């Protein structure tokens, strides 16, 4: 089982049934490694099924919150969400945005090609 700290997100707008956004990729750092990887939502869901865990840390509070898969209340698609608590800045939706341009990003744009352990 690997634990990943999600450090940034990329969202896309969803228009049906209402306008809202879903996280479709994240930048994450595996514990014990300092090299971030970019993971798609399907990669993360598969990793969660295999026992890997994901979390976010608040910039100001430094509080850790687990991230889980859940059904979107607006459209029913599987999404990522932070396990509820009273701390707002560790919500996965509040994390900084990843940059799509590899030159502008502070993370390496690597897609997980092999199965995660």
GROMACS .gro file of C-alpha atoms in nm:
model
  117
    1UNK     CA    1   0.000   0.000   0.000
    2UNK     CA    2   0.130   0.341  -0.097
    3UNK     CA    3   0.016   0.672   0.050
    4UNK     CA    4   0.012   0.977  -0.176
    5UNK     CA    5  -0.007   1.343  -0.075
    6UNK     CA    6  -0.210   1.531  -0.336
    7UNK     CA    7  -0.034   1.864  -0.392
    8UNK     CA    8  -0.228   2.012  -0.684
    9UNK     CA    9  -0.535   1.946  -0.898
   10UNK     CA   10  -0.671   1.999  -1.248
   11UNK     CA   11  -1.046   2.039  -1.281
   12UNK     CA   12  -1.278   2.033  -1.581
   13UNK     CA   13  -1.623   2.186  -1.595
   14UNK     CA   14  -1.923   1.954  -1.613
   15UNK     CA   15  -2.240   2.107  -1.756
   16UNK     CA   16  -2.511   1.850  -1.691
   17UNK     CA   17  -2.733   1.859  -1.498
   18UNK     CA   18  -2.584   2.186  -1.370
   19UNK     CA   19  -2.252   2.361  -1.414
   20UNK     CA   20  -1.994   2.232  -1.166
   21UNK     CA   21  -1.634   2.107  -1.175
   22UNK     CA   22  -1.470   1.769  -1.127
   23UNK     CA   23  -1.108   1.688  -1.053
   24UNK     CA   24  -0.974   1.483  -1.343
   25UNK     CA   25  -0.600   1.484  -1.266
   26UNK     CA   26  -0.381   1.549  -0.964
   27UNK     CA   27  -0.017   1.602  -0.886
   28UNK     CA   28   0.075   1.366  -0.603
   29UNK     CA   29   0.388   1.277  -0.409
   30UNK     CA   30   0.425   0.916  -0.290
   31UNK     CA   31   0.540   0.894   0.073
   32UNK     CA   32   0.911   0.816   0.089
   33UNK     CA   33   0.975   0.984  -0.247
   34UNK     CA   34   1.013   1.350  -0.336
   35UNK     CA   35   0.927   1.318  -0.706
   36UNK     CA   36   0.568   1.418  -0.780
   37UNK     CA   37   0.368   1.229  -1.040
   38UNK     CA   38   0.059   1.327  -1.233
   39UNK     CA   39  -0.227   1.081  -1.197
   40UNK     CA   40  -0.561   1.077  -1.378
   41UNK     CA   41  -0.888   1.013  -1.198
   42UNK     CA   42  -0.909   0.655  -1.339
   43UNK     CA   43  -0.550   0.593  -1.219
   44UNK     CA   44  -0.643   0.713  -0.870
   45UNK     CA   45  -0.965   0.511  -0.853
   46UNK     CA   46  -0.777   0.197  -0.959
   47UNK     CA   47  -0.504   0.266  -0.703
   48UNK     CA   48  -0.766   0.311  -0.430
   49UNK     CA   49  -0.922  -0.023  -0.521
   50UNK     CA   50  -0.575  -0.180  -0.489
   51UNK     CA   51  -0.537  -0.036  -0.137
   52UNK     CA   52  -0.340   0.283  -0.200
   53UNK     CA   53  -0.443   0.587   0.003
   54UNK     CA   54  -0.452   0.957  -0.084
   55UNK     CA   55  -0.461   1.264   0.137
   56UNK     CA   56  -0.439   1.643   0.127
   57UNK     CA   57  -0.270   1.882   0.371
   58UNK     CA   58  -0.391   2.235   0.440
   59UNK     CA   59  -0.148   2.515   0.353
   60UNK     CA   60  -0.233   2.720   0.661
   61UNK     CA   61  -0.360   2.458   0.906
   62UNK     CA   62  -0.113   2.183   0.813
   63UNK     CA   63  -0.398   1.941   0.893
   64UNK     CA   64  -0.412   1.615   0.698
   65UNK     CA   65  -0.741   1.494   0.548
   66UNK     CA   66  -0.806   1.164   0.373
   67UNK     CA   67  -0.931   1.174   0.014
   68UNK     CA   68  -1.191   0.923  -0.101
   69UNK     CA   69  -1.400   0.834  -0.404
   70UNK     CA   70  -1.767   0.929  -0.389
   71UNK     CA   71  -2.063   0.987  -0.618
   72UNK     CA   72  -2.109   1.348  -0.727
   73UNK     CA   73  -2.433   1.481  -0.577
   74UNK     CA   74  -2.500   1.677  -0.899
   75UNK     CA   75  -2.441   1.415  -1.171
   76UNK     CA   76  -2.365   1.082  -1.002
   77UNK     CA   77  -2.017   1.037  -1.154
   78UNK     CA   78  -1.736   0.910  -0.934
   79UNK     CA   79  -1.532   1.200  -0.800
   80UNK     CA   80  -1.261   1.267  -0.544
   81UNK     CA   81  -1.357   1.435  -0.220
   82UNK     CA   82  -1.201   1.502   0.116
   83UNK     CA   83  -1.340   1.314   0.414
   84UNK     CA   84  -1.543   1.576   0.598
   85UNK     CA   85  -1.399   1.774   0.887
   86UNK     CA   86  -1.417   2.131   1.015
   87UNK     CA   87  -1.093   2.235   0.840
   88UNK     CA   88  -1.148   2.402   0.503
   89UNK     CA   89  -0.797   2.452   0.365
   90UNK     CA   90  -0.722   2.079   0.341
   91UNK     CA   91  -1.019   2.012   0.115
   92UNK     CA   92  -0.893   1.858  -0.207
   93UNK     CA   93  -1.097   2.110  -0.412
   94UNK     CA   94  -0.910   2.396  -0.240
   95UNK     CA   95  -0.560   2.280  -0.337
   96UNK     CA   96  -0.353   2.481  -0.583
   97UNK     CA   97  -0.400   2.413  -0.952
   98UNK     CA   98  -0.144   2.209  -1.144
   99UNK     CA   99  -0.008   2.379  -1.453
  100UNK     CA  100  -0.061   2.195  -1.782
  101UNK     CA  101   0.265   2.334  -1.921
  102UNK     CA  102   0.556   2.118  -1.802
  103UNK     CA  103   0.787   2.420  -1.807
  104UNK     CA  104   0.558   2.615  -1.572
  105UNK     CA  105   0.481   2.329  -1.336
  106UNK     CA  106   0.661   2.248  -1.018
  107UNK     CA  107   0.571   1.883  -1.070
  108UNK     CA  108   0.698   1.636  -1.323
  109UNK     CA  109   0.430   1.539  -1.571
  110UNK     CA  110   0.452   1.163  -1.544
  111UNK     CA  111   0.164   0.932  -1.611
  112UNK     CA  112   0.162   0.610  -1.416
  113UNK     CA  113   0.227   0.344  -1.683
  114UNK     CA  114   0.259   0.031  -1.472
  115UNK     CA  115   0.024  -0.100  -1.206
  116UNK     CA  116   0.066   0.067  -0.871
  117UNK     CA  117   0.182  -0.143  -0.576
   0.00000   0.00000   0.00000
